[in-house]
Amino acid sequence: MTGEPVFVNAGYQILADRDPMVQKSTVMNLDEKTKLLETSLERAANEMGDITGPVMARYYELHPDARTSFREHGLGNTAKLEAEMVESVVYCLMNWLERPQEIRIMFGSTVPHHEETLKVTSDWFRGLVDAAVYIITKTIPNAQQDEHTLWKEIHLGVNALIADARY
C-alpha cells in the first residue's frame, strides 16, 4: 500500500487508481458536433463516393414494396427521384443540429402530403433515414465513439420528427 494515494470518505479508506481517471462521456457543444458530422460525411464521401446507390440498396432490402412506389412516382426517371430523395434526407441529417426548426417544417408538410396524396407511408420516410444513417455510420471506425453517439442523436431526433409529423 506504500505510495498509493489514500482518500478518506466518511471514515472509510478508498484507494485511488494510479492511472488518471478518464471521463467516459463528454457533453459536446454545437461546434464540436458540427466538426464530427463533417468528418463523418467527408469520410463516407471519400470511401463511397455518391451514397445514393448503397442507400437505396439498403432501403429496398428493408422496404421492398417502396421500389414500386419509386417507379410510379419517378415518372420514367426512377434514378433521378432516388437521388433527389437521398439528397433531401442527407440535407435533413446534415442540418438537424443547426436548424431543427427548418427540418421540422420540411417534414411537417412533406410527410402528411406524401401519406395522404401519394400513399407513401411515414415508415418509408423513416426507412430512408435509417438506410442513409446506416450507410454513413458504416464508414465510422468503432473507436470513434463520439461520432457514433452523435449519429444516434441525429437519427433519433429526425425519426422522432417523422413520427410527430404523421396525421
XYZ file of C-alpha atoms in Angstrom:
167
model
C 0.000 0.000 0.000
C 3.021 2.245 0.160
C 2.948 5.022 -2.406
C -0.760 4.560 -3.140
C -2.856 7.706 -2.694
C -5.395 7.180 0.077
C -8.577 9.169 0.447
C -10.862 9.042 3.433
C -14.586 9.256 2.928
C -16.894 9.014 5.936
C -14.230 7.104 7.825
C -13.568 4.543 5.066
C -10.251 4.367 3.259
C -10.526 4.457 -0.521
C -7.515 3.584 -2.615
C -7.173 5.771 -5.676
C -6.195 4.313 -9.012
C -2.674 5.292 -10.036
C -3.816 5.853 -13.598
C -5.537 9.158 -14.166
C -9.298 8.926 -14.320
C -10.729 9.312 -17.796
C -14.124 10.831 -18.351
C -16.214 8.265 -20.197
C -18.632 10.676 -21.816
C -18.488 14.310 -22.667
C -21.084 16.864 -23.484
C -20.235 18.295 -26.867
C -21.096 21.781 -27.939
C -22.570 22.560 -31.348
C -19.196 23.382 -32.918
C -17.731 20.036 -31.799
C -20.781 18.169 -33.070
C -20.640 20.004 -36.387
C -16.980 19.087 -36.841
C -17.713 15.428 -36.102
C -20.653 15.488 -38.508
C -18.485 16.982 -41.252
C -15.780 14.399 -40.576
C -18.297 11.568 -40.904
C -19.777 12.897 -44.116
C -16.368 13.557 -45.675
C -15.202 10.058 -44.755
C -18.322 8.488 -46.258
C -17.902 10.534 -49.449
C -14.212 9.632 -49.717
C -14.849 5.936 -49.140
C -18.059 5.531 -51.124
C -18.429 8.476 -53.466
C -22.108 9.039 -54.200
C -24.015 7.196 -51.489
C -27.302 7.073 -53.405
C -26.781 3.526 -54.708
C -25.834 1.969 -51.358
C -28.575 3.877 -49.505
C -31.254 2.785 -51.966
C -29.992 -0.822 -51.956
C -30.268 -0.907 -48.163
C -33.649 0.824 -48.290
C -35.144 -1.586 -50.819
C -33.711 -4.521 -48.886
C -35.763 -3.449 -45.860
C -38.734 -1.913 -47.727
C -39.130 -3.864 -50.991
C -42.639 -2.509 -51.617
C -41.223 1.014 -51.811
C -39.493 0.167 -55.096
C -42.831 0.114 -56.931
C -43.755 3.471 -55.430
C -40.467 4.999 -56.581
C -41.065 3.641 -60.090
C -44.586 5.065 -60.180
C -43.673 8.463 -58.779
C -40.422 8.685 -60.733
C -42.424 9.086 -63.951
C -39.895 7.216 -66.035
C -36.849 8.513 -64.181
C -36.672 6.474 -61.001
C -32.935 7.080 -60.579
C -33.487 10.844 -60.527
C -36.198 10.549 -57.854
C -33.999 8.226 -55.774
C -31.090 10.684 -55.981
C -33.344 13.605 -55.020
C -34.778 11.732 -52.049
C -31.368 10.635 -50.755
C -30.072 14.179 -51.215
C -33.048 15.519 -49.273
C -32.565 13.039 -46.430
C -28.834 13.780 -46.194
C -29.640 17.513 -46.180
C -32.003 16.962 -43.244
C -29.447 14.872 -41.361
C -26.683 17.429 -42.004
C -28.780 20.361 -40.847
C -30.621 18.785 -37.931
C -28.151 20.138 -35.367
C -28.100 23.738 -36.531
C -31.578 24.164 -37.996
C -34.000 21.680 -36.444
C -36.952 24.052 -36.955
C -36.310 24.154 -40.700
C -36.211 20.358 -40.832
C -39.352 20.196 -38.689
C -41.156 22.458 -41.153
C -39.948 20.391 -44.119
C -41.152 17.099 -42.664
C -44.250 18.694 -41.136
C -45.593 19.456 -44.582
C -43.961 16.662 -46.595
C -44.890 13.617 -44.524
C -48.653 14.292 -44.335
C -48.799 15.231 -48.037
C -46.985 12.055 -49.057
C -49.139 9.884 -46.803
C -52.450 11.399 -47.879
C -51.870 12.144 -51.561
C -49.147 9.772 -52.726
C -49.837 6.869 -50.336
C -46.195 6.886 -49.155
C -46.187 5.844 -45.504
C -44.141 7.561 -42.829
C -42.486 4.167 -42.284
C -40.952 4.569 -45.736
C -39.709 8.038 -44.787
C -38.194 6.636 -41.624
C -36.765 3.736 -43.606
C -34.928 6.064 -45.965
C -33.478 7.953 -42.992
C -32.490 4.638 -41.398
C -30.792 3.493 -44.608
C -28.833 6.739 -45.013
C -27.675 6.703 -41.395
C -26.724 3.040 -41.691
C -24.600 3.600 -44.803
C -22.879 6.697 -43.406
C -22.170 5.182 -39.995
C -20.778 2.002 -41.538
C -17.749 4.094 -42.513
C -17.100 5.331 -38.957
C -14.394 3.347 -37.131
C -15.605 1.669 -33.930
C -13.050 3.658 -31.916
C -14.769 6.929 -32.892
C -17.491 6.625 -30.260
C -18.229 10.359 -30.212
C -19.173 10.160 -33.893
C -21.376 7.121 -33.312
C -23.056 8.862 -30.376
C -23.672 11.960 -32.468
C -25.256 9.954 -35.281
C -27.519 8.179 -32.788
C -28.643 11.586 -31.525
C -29.348 12.876 -35.040
C -31.035 9.621 -36.080
C -33.346 9.580 -33.068
C -34.195 13.264 -33.493
C -35.099 13.024 -37.166
C -37.076 9.810 -36.708
C -38.987 11.337 -33.792
C -39.803 14.288 -36.014
C -41.161 11.991 -38.728
C -43.346 10.215 -36.168
C -44.669 13.573 -34.939
C -45.404 14.758 -38.484
C -47.845 11.936 -39.194
C -51.565 12.643 -39.160
